mmCIF file of N, CA, C and O in Angstrom:
data_model
loop_
_atom_site.group_PDB
_atom_site.id
_atom_site.type_symbol
_atom_site.label_atom_id
_atom_site.label_comp_id
_atom_site.label_asym_id
_atom_site.label_seq_id
_atom_site.Cartn_x
_atom_site.Cartn_y
_atom_site.Cartn_z
ATOM 1 N N UNK A 1 -13.391 -39.574 -25.160
ATOM 2 C CA UNK A 1 -13.123 -39.058 -23.824
ATOM 3 C C UNK A 1 -11.643 -38.678 -23.666
ATOM 4 O O UNK A 1 -11.335 -37.665 -23.082
ATOM 5 N N UNK A 2 -10.751 -39.510 -24.216
ATOM 6 C CA UNK A 2 -9.326 -39.237 -24.094
ATOM 7 C C UNK A 2 -8.762 -38.491 -25.298
ATOM 8 O O UNK A 2 -7.737 -37.853 -25.193
ATOM 9 N N UNK A 3 -9.411 -38.625 -26.425
ATOM 10 C CA UNK A 3 -8.902 -37.988 -27.628
ATOM 11 C C UNK A 3 -7.689 -38.698 -28.194
ATOM 12 O O UNK A 3 -6.833 -38.068 -28.804
ATOM 13 N N UNK A 4 -7.587 -40.014 -27.983
ATOM 14 C CA UNK A 4 -6.467 -40.785 -28.519
ATOM 15 C C UNK A 4 -7.022 -41.862 -29.439
ATOM 16 O O UNK A 4 -8.211 -42.161 -29.425
ATOM 17 N N UNK A 5 -6.149 -42.453 -30.231
ATOM 18 C CA UNK A 5 -6.572 -43.437 -31.211
ATOM 19 C C UNK A 5 -6.776 -44.827 -30.650
ATOM 20 O O UNK A 5 -6.429 -45.134 -29.507
ATOM 21 N N UNK A 6 -7.331 -45.675 -31.519
ATOM 22 C CA UNK A 6 -7.618 -47.053 -31.155
ATOM 23 C C UNK A 6 -6.349 -47.829 -30.801
ATOM 24 O O UNK A 6 -6.337 -48.604 -29.846
ATOM 25 N N UNK A 7 -5.282 -47.594 -31.547
ATOM 26 C CA UNK A 7 -4.032 -48.298 -31.298
ATOM 27 C C UNK A 7 -3.494 -47.996 -29.902
ATOM 28 O O UNK A 7 -3.050 -48.900 -29.183
ATOM 29 N N UNK A 8 -3.544 -46.738 -29.503
ATOM 30 C CA UNK A 8 -3.057 -46.355 -28.173
ATOM 31 C C UNK A 8 -3.929 -46.973 -27.086
ATOM 32 O O UNK A 8 -3.420 -47.412 -26.043
ATOM 33 N N UNK A 9 -5.228 -47.029 -27.301
ATOM 34 C CA UNK A 9 -6.130 -47.669 -26.334
ATOM 35 C C UNK A 9 -5.739 -49.136 -26.159
ATOM 36 O O UNK A 9 -5.647 -49.637 -25.037
ATOM 37 N N UNK A 10 -5.473 -49.829 -27.276
ATOM 38 C CA UNK A 10 -5.073 -51.230 -27.186
ATOM 39 C C UNK A 10 -3.743 -51.381 -26.457
ATOM 40 O O UNK A 10 -3.539 -52.332 -25.706
ATOM 41 N N UNK A 11 -2.819 -50.444 -26.645
ATOM 42 C CA UNK A 11 -1.551 -50.477 -25.919
ATOM 43 C C UNK A 11 -1.786 -50.317 -24.412
ATOM 44 O O UNK A 11 -1.182 -51.012 -23.604
ATOM 45 N N UNK A 12 -2.669 -49.396 -24.046
ATOM 46 C CA UNK A 12 -2.971 -49.173 -22.627
ATOM 47 C C UNK A 12 -3.659 -50.385 -22.014
ATOM 48 O O UNK A 12 -3.391 -50.736 -20.862
ATOM 49 N N UNK A 13 -4.518 -51.030 -22.782
ATOM 50 C CA UNK A 13 -5.180 -52.243 -22.299
ATOM 51 C C UNK A 13 -4.146 -53.354 -22.107
ATOM 52 O O UNK A 13 -4.140 -54.044 -21.090
ATOM 53 N N UNK A 14 -3.238 -53.505 -23.071
ATOM 54 C CA UNK A 14 -2.190 -54.518 -22.986
ATOM 55 C C UNK A 14 -1.254 -54.289 -21.816
ATOM 56 O O UNK A 14 -0.765 -55.235 -21.204
ATOM 57 N N UNK A 15 -1.007 -53.015 -21.494
ATOM 58 C CA UNK A 15 -0.139 -52.672 -20.364
ATOM 59 C C UNK A 15 -0.909 -52.685 -19.041
ATOM 60 O O UNK A 15 -0.339 -52.366 -17.997
ATOM 61 N N UNK A 16 -2.171 -53.045 -19.105
ATOM 62 C CA UNK A 16 -3.057 -53.101 -17.933
ATOM 63 C C UNK A 16 -3.208 -51.743 -17.238
ATOM 64 O O UNK A 16 -3.370 -51.663 -16.026
ATOM 65 N N UNK A 17 -3.131 -50.683 -18.029
ATOM 66 C CA UNK A 17 -3.370 -49.333 -17.512
ATOM 67 C C UNK A 17 -4.867 -49.050 -17.464
ATOM 68 O O UNK A 17 -5.327 -48.251 -16.658
ATOM 69 N N UNK A 18 -5.619 -49.693 -18.357
ATOM 70 C CA UNK A 18 -7.067 -49.513 -18.448
ATOM 71 C C UNK A 18 -7.714 -50.891 -18.362
ATOM 72 O O UNK A 18 -7.290 -51.827 -19.048
ATOM 73 N N UNK A 19 -8.745 -50.984 -17.544
ATOM 74 C CA UNK A 19 -9.441 -52.253 -17.331
ATOM 75 C C UNK A 19 -10.576 -52.404 -18.344
ATOM 76 O O UNK A 19 -11.275 -51.437 -18.658
ATOM 77 N N UNK A 20 -10.750 -53.631 -18.840
ATOM 78 C CA UNK A 20 -11.809 -53.903 -19.814
ATOM 79 C C UNK A 20 -12.653 -55.085 -19.373
ATOM 80 O O UNK A 20 -12.272 -55.837 -18.469
ATOM 81 N N UNK A 21 -13.780 -55.236 -20.041
ATOM 82 C CA UNK A 21 -14.644 -56.409 -19.896
ATOM 83 C C UNK A 21 -14.950 -56.888 -21.306
ATOM 84 O O UNK A 21 -15.254 -56.084 -22.187
ATOM 85 N N UNK A 22 -14.834 -58.176 -21.545
ATOM 86 C CA UNK A 22 -15.217 -58.745 -22.834
ATOM 87 C C UNK A 22 -16.651 -59.235 -22.723
ATOM 88 O O UNK A 22 -16.998 -59.975 -21.810
ATOM 89 N N UNK A 23 -17.489 -58.808 -23.649
ATOM 90 C CA UNK A 23 -18.883 -59.221 -23.702
ATOM 91 C C UNK A 23 -19.134 -59.718 -25.119
ATOM 92 O O UNK A 23 -19.374 -58.924 -26.034
ATOM 93 N N UNK A 24 -18.995 -61.030 -25.297
ATOM 94 C CA UNK A 24 -19.041 -61.586 -26.647
ATOM 95 C C UNK A 24 -17.818 -61.103 -27.410
ATOM 96 O O UNK A 24 -16.694 -61.225 -26.952
ATOM 97 N N UNK A 25 -18.030 -60.495 -28.572
ATOM 98 C CA UNK A 25 -16.925 -59.952 -29.356
ATOM 99 C C UNK A 25 -16.611 -58.516 -28.972
ATOM 100 O O UNK A 25 -15.598 -57.970 -29.395
ATOM 101 N N UNK A 26 -17.470 -57.910 -28.179
ATOM 102 C CA UNK A 26 -17.289 -56.503 -27.798
ATOM 103 C C UNK A 26 -16.287 -56.381 -26.652
ATOM 104 O O UNK A 26 -16.270 -57.185 -25.727
ATOM 105 N N UNK A 27 -15.462 -55.350 -26.738
ATOM 106 C CA UNK A 27 -14.535 -55.009 -25.665
ATOM 107 C C UNK A 27 -15.031 -53.718 -25.044
ATOM 108 O O UNK A 27 -15.096 -52.689 -25.706
ATOM 109 N N UNK A 28 -15.416 -53.790 -23.789
ATOM 110 C CA UNK A 28 -15.969 -52.635 -23.097
ATOM 111 C C UNK A 28 -14.946 -52.091 -22.113
ATOM 112 O O UNK A 28 -14.372 -52.843 -21.331
ATOM 113 N N UNK A 29 -14.721 -50.808 -22.176
ATOM 114 C CA UNK A 29 -13.789 -50.157 -21.268
ATOM 115 C C UNK A 29 -14.587 -49.640 -20.078
ATOM 116 O O UNK A 29 -15.609 -48.970 -20.242
ATOM 117 N N UNK A 30 -14.116 -49.929 -18.888
ATOM 118 C CA UNK A 30 -14.803 -49.505 -17.669
ATOM 119 C C UNK A 30 -14.500 -48.030 -17.429
ATOM 120 O O UNK A 30 -13.342 -47.611 -17.381
ATOM 121 N N UNK A 31 -15.549 -47.222 -17.301
ATOM 122 C CA UNK A 31 -15.372 -45.771 -17.178
ATOM 123 C C UNK A 31 -14.584 -45.390 -15.922
ATOM 124 O O UNK A 31 -13.776 -44.461 -15.967
ATOM 125 N N UNK A 32 -14.773 -46.102 -14.820
ATOM 126 C CA UNK A 32 -14.010 -45.808 -13.600
ATOM 127 C C UNK A 32 -12.521 -46.049 -13.830
ATOM 128 O O UNK A 32 -11.675 -45.325 -13.292
ATOM 129 N N UNK A 33 -12.202 -47.037 -14.653
ATOM 130 C CA UNK A 33 -10.812 -47.316 -14.985
ATOM 131 C C UNK A 33 -10.211 -46.181 -15.803
ATOM 132 O O UNK A 33 -9.065 -45.792 -15.591
ATOM 133 N N UNK A 34 -10.990 -45.634 -16.734
ATOM 134 C CA UNK A 34 -10.539 -44.478 -17.519
ATOM 135 C C UNK A 34 -10.308 -43.264 -16.632
ATOM 136 O O UNK A 34 -9.309 -42.559 -16.775
ATOM 137 N N UNK A 35 -11.233 -43.029 -15.726
ATOM 138 C CA UNK A 35 -11.106 -41.879 -14.815
ATOM 139 C C UNK A 35 -9.868 -42.035 -13.923
ATOM 140 O O UNK A 35 -9.136 -41.070 -13.702
ATOM 141 N N UNK A 36 -9.614 -43.245 -13.444
ATOM 142 C CA UNK A 36 -8.428 -43.491 -12.619
ATOM 143 C C UNK A 36 -7.149 -43.280 -13.430
ATOM 144 O O UNK A 36 -6.177 -42.709 -12.936
ATOM 145 N N UNK A 37 -7.154 -43.721 -14.689
ATOM 146 C CA UNK A 37 -5.999 -43.523 -15.568
ATOM 147 C C UNK A 37 -5.734 -42.035 -15.774
ATOM 148 O O UNK A 37 -4.587 -41.583 -15.684
ATOM 149 N N UNK A 38 -6.781 -41.272 -16.015
ATOM 150 C CA UNK A 38 -6.631 -39.828 -16.217
ATOM 151 C C UNK A 38 -6.058 -39.174 -14.967
ATOM 152 O O UNK A 38 -5.158 -38.333 -15.044
ATOM 153 N N UNK A 39 -6.543 -39.543 -13.814
ATOM 154 C CA UNK A 39 -6.028 -38.978 -12.563
ATOM 155 C C UNK A 39 -4.561 -39.338 -12.345
ATOM 156 O O UNK A 39 -3.783 -38.510 -11.879
ATOM 157 N N UNK A 40 -4.185 -40.580 -12.682
ATOM 158 C CA UNK A 40 -2.778 -40.975 -12.550
ATOM 159 C C UNK A 40 -1.901 -40.134 -13.479
ATOM 160 O O UNK A 40 -0.814 -39.711 -13.095
ATOM 161 N N UNK A 41 -2.383 -39.882 -14.681
ATOM 162 C CA UNK A 41 -1.625 -39.074 -15.632
ATOM 163 C C UNK A 41 -1.519 -37.625 -15.162
ATOM 164 O O UNK A 41 -0.475 -36.999 -15.290
ATOM 165 N N UNK A 42 -2.593 -37.090 -14.621
ATOM 166 C CA UNK A 42 -2.572 -35.717 -14.110
ATOM 167 C C UNK A 42 -1.592 -35.603 -12.955
ATOM 168 O O UNK A 42 -0.857 -34.630 -12.842
ATOM 169 N N UNK A 43 -1.551 -36.600 -12.087
ATOM 170 C CA UNK A 43 -0.612 -36.603 -10.968
ATOM 171 C C UNK A 43 0.825 -36.686 -11.436
ATOM 172 O O UNK A 43 1.709 -36.051 -10.873
ATOM 173 N N UNK A 44 1.070 -37.456 -12.492
ATOM 174 C CA UNK A 44 2.424 -37.598 -13.025
ATOM 175 C C UNK A 44 2.900 -36.289 -13.640
ATOM 176 O O UNK A 44 4.065 -35.932 -13.527
ATOM 177 N N UNK A 45 2.003 -35.555 -14.276
ATOM 178 C CA UNK A 45 2.377 -34.278 -14.895
ATOM 179 C C UNK A 45 2.708 -33.258 -13.820
ATOM 180 O O UNK A 45 3.680 -32.518 -13.934
ATOM 181 N N UNK A 46 1.943 -33.235 -12.751
ATOM 182 C CA UNK A 46 2.183 -32.281 -11.667
ATOM 183 C C UNK A 46 3.480 -32.615 -10.944
ATOM 184 O O UNK A 46 4.253 -31.729 -10.593
ATOM 185 N N UNK A 47 3.764 -33.908 -10.758
ATOM 186 C CA UNK A 47 4.945 -34.321 -10.011
ATOM 187 C C UNK A 47 6.234 -34.193 -10.818
ATOM 188 O O UNK A 47 7.305 -34.024 -10.264
ATOM 189 N N UNK A 48 6.135 -34.264 -12.143
ATOM 190 C CA UNK A 48 7.341 -34.203 -12.987
ATOM 191 C C UNK A 48 7.821 -32.760 -13.116
ATOM 192 O O UNK A 48 7.037 -31.863 -13.391
ATOM 193 N N UNK A 49 9.117 -32.539 -12.926
ATOM 194 C CA UNK A 49 9.634 -31.179 -13.097
ATOM 195 C C UNK A 49 9.666 -30.812 -14.576
ATOM 196 O O UNK A 49 9.803 -31.664 -15.436
ATOM 197 N N UNK A 50 9.550 -29.546 -14.848
ATOM 198 C CA UNK A 50 9.582 -29.092 -16.228
ATOM 199 C C UNK A 50 11.020 -29.096 -16.730
ATOM 200 O O UNK A 50 11.941 -28.747 -16.009
ATOM 201 N N UNK A 51 11.212 -29.523 -17.958
ATOM 202 C CA UNK A 51 12.547 -29.590 -18.529
ATOM 203 C C UNK A 51 12.869 -28.358 -19.364
ATOM 204 O O UNK A 51 14.014 -28.076 -19.635
ATOM 205 N N UNK A 52 11.855 -27.640 -19.762
ATOM 206 C CA UNK A 52 12.051 -26.492 -20.636
ATOM 207 C C UNK A 52 12.313 -25.250 -19.809
ATOM 208 O O UNK A 52 11.586 -24.933 -18.888
ATOM 209 N N UNK A 53 13.369 -24.554 -20.172
ATOM 210 C CA UNK A 53 13.677 -23.296 -19.511
ATOM 211 C C UNK A 53 13.143 -22.163 -20.360
ATOM 212 O O UNK A 53 13.213 -22.208 -21.579
ATOM 213 N N UNK A 54 12.659 -21.165 -19.729
ATOM 214 C CA UNK A 54 12.118 -20.021 -20.455
ATOM 215 C C UNK A 54 13.183 -18.956 -20.622
ATOM 216 O O UNK A 54 14.158 -18.903 -19.896
ATOM 217 N N UNK A 55 12.981 -18.098 -21.577
ATOM 218 C CA UNK A 55 13.915 -17.002 -21.806
ATOM 219 C C UNK A 55 14.905 -17.312 -22.907
ATOM 220 O O UNK A 55 14.820 -18.326 -23.589
ATOM 221 N N UNK A 56 15.861 -16.439 -23.049
ATOM 222 C CA UNK A 56 16.863 -16.588 -24.094
ATOM 223 C C UNK A 56 17.888 -17.643 -23.718
ATOM 224 O O UNK A 56 18.241 -17.783 -22.554
ATOM 225 N N UNK A 57 18.406 -18.367 -24.706
ATOM 226 C CA UNK A 57 19.464 -19.341 -24.416
ATOM 227 C C UNK A 57 20.727 -18.639 -23.932
ATOM 228 O O UNK A 57 21.015 -17.512 -24.339
ATOM 229 N N UNK A 58 21.475 -19.296 -23.072
ATOM 230 C CA UNK A 58 22.706 -18.691 -22.555
ATOM 231 C C UNK A 58 23.862 -18.884 -23.515
ATOM 232 O O UNK A 58 24.857 -18.185 -23.426
ATOM 233 N N UNK A 59 23.772 -19.852 -24.429
ATOM 234 C CA UNK A 59 24.821 -20.103 -25.410
ATOM 235 C C UNK A 59 24.223 -20.073 -26.805
ATOM 236 O O UNK A 59 23.057 -20.431 -26.998
ATOM 237 N N UNK A 60 25.050 -19.691 -27.769
ATOM 238 C CA UNK A 60 24.604 -19.740 -29.152
ATOM 239 C C UNK A 60 24.771 -21.153 -29.670
ATOM 240 O O UNK A 60 25.476 -21.983 -29.067
ATOM 241 N N UNK A 61 24.157 -21.432 -30.804
ATOM 242 C CA UNK A 61 24.295 -22.750 -31.404
ATOM 243 C C UNK A 61 25.755 -23.026 -31.740
ATOM 244 O O UNK A 61 26.247 -24.125 -31.546
ATOM 245 N N UNK A 62 26.464 -22.037 -32.227
ATOM 246 C CA UNK A 62 27.875 -22.203 -32.580
ATOM 247 C C UNK A 62 28.698 -22.582 -31.349
ATOM 248 O O UNK A 62 29.570 -23.446 -31.399
ATOM 249 N N UNK A 63 28.422 -21.956 -30.223
ATOM 250 C CA UNK A 63 29.156 -22.266 -28.989
ATOM 251 C C UNK A 63 28.837 -23.688 -28.522
ATOM 252 O O UNK A 63 29.734 -24.412 -28.071
ATOM 253 N N UNK A 64 27.592 -24.083 -28.627
ATOM 254 C CA UNK A 64 27.209 -25.449 -28.238
ATOM 255 C C UNK A 64 27.880 -26.470 -29.142
ATOM 256 O O UNK A 64 28.354 -27.511 -28.687
ATOM 257 N N UNK A 65 27.922 -26.202 -30.446
ATOM 258 C CA UNK A 65 28.509 -27.143 -31.408
ATOM 259 C C UNK A 65 30.019 -27.271 -31.215
ATOM 260 O O UNK A 65 30.580 -28.363 -31.376
ATOM 261 N N UNK A 66 30.690 -26.176 -30.871
ATOM 262 C CA UNK A 66 32.135 -26.239 -30.723
ATOM 263 C C UNK A 66 32.557 -26.826 -29.375
ATOM 264 O O UNK A 66 33.675 -27.307 -29.229
ATOM 265 N N UNK A 67 31.692 -26.763 -28.399
ATOM 266 C CA UNK A 67 32.000 -27.299 -27.081
ATOM 267 C C UNK A 67 32.793 -26.331 -26.219
ATOM 268 O O UNK A 67 33.195 -26.663 -25.110
ATOM 269 N N UNK A 68 33.031 -25.138 -26.732
ATOM 270 C CA UNK A 68 33.789 -24.132 -25.967
ATOM 271 C C UNK A 68 32.843 -23.261 -25.146
ATOM 272 O O UNK A 68 31.679 -23.120 -25.481
ATOM 273 N N UNK A 69 33.370 -22.693 -24.114
ATOM 274 C CA UNK A 69 32.621 -21.749 -23.284
ATOM 275 C C UNK A 69 32.619 -20.387 -23.977
ATOM 276 O O UNK A 69 33.547 -20.061 -24.695
ATOM 277 N N UNK A 70 31.591 -19.541 -23.735
ATOM 278 C CA UNK A 70 31.531 -18.219 -24.382
ATOM 279 C C UNK A 70 32.634 -17.285 -23.932
ATOM 280 O O UNK A 70 33.244 -17.391 -22.949
#
């Protein structure tokens, strides 16, 4: 459903981002908890400003490395 690995799922469970139920040796992830996690992540992406600027860079690599203005 998430397309992530087992290790990341265990990290999310440990951080209490995803709710589980233990049934014997089985660890069951509650689907409503997964859906809530996905919605929280979608909200965080929408609320976070983009850091990448589009278009050509205003300075060359040489200018950035030297610390001088163009």
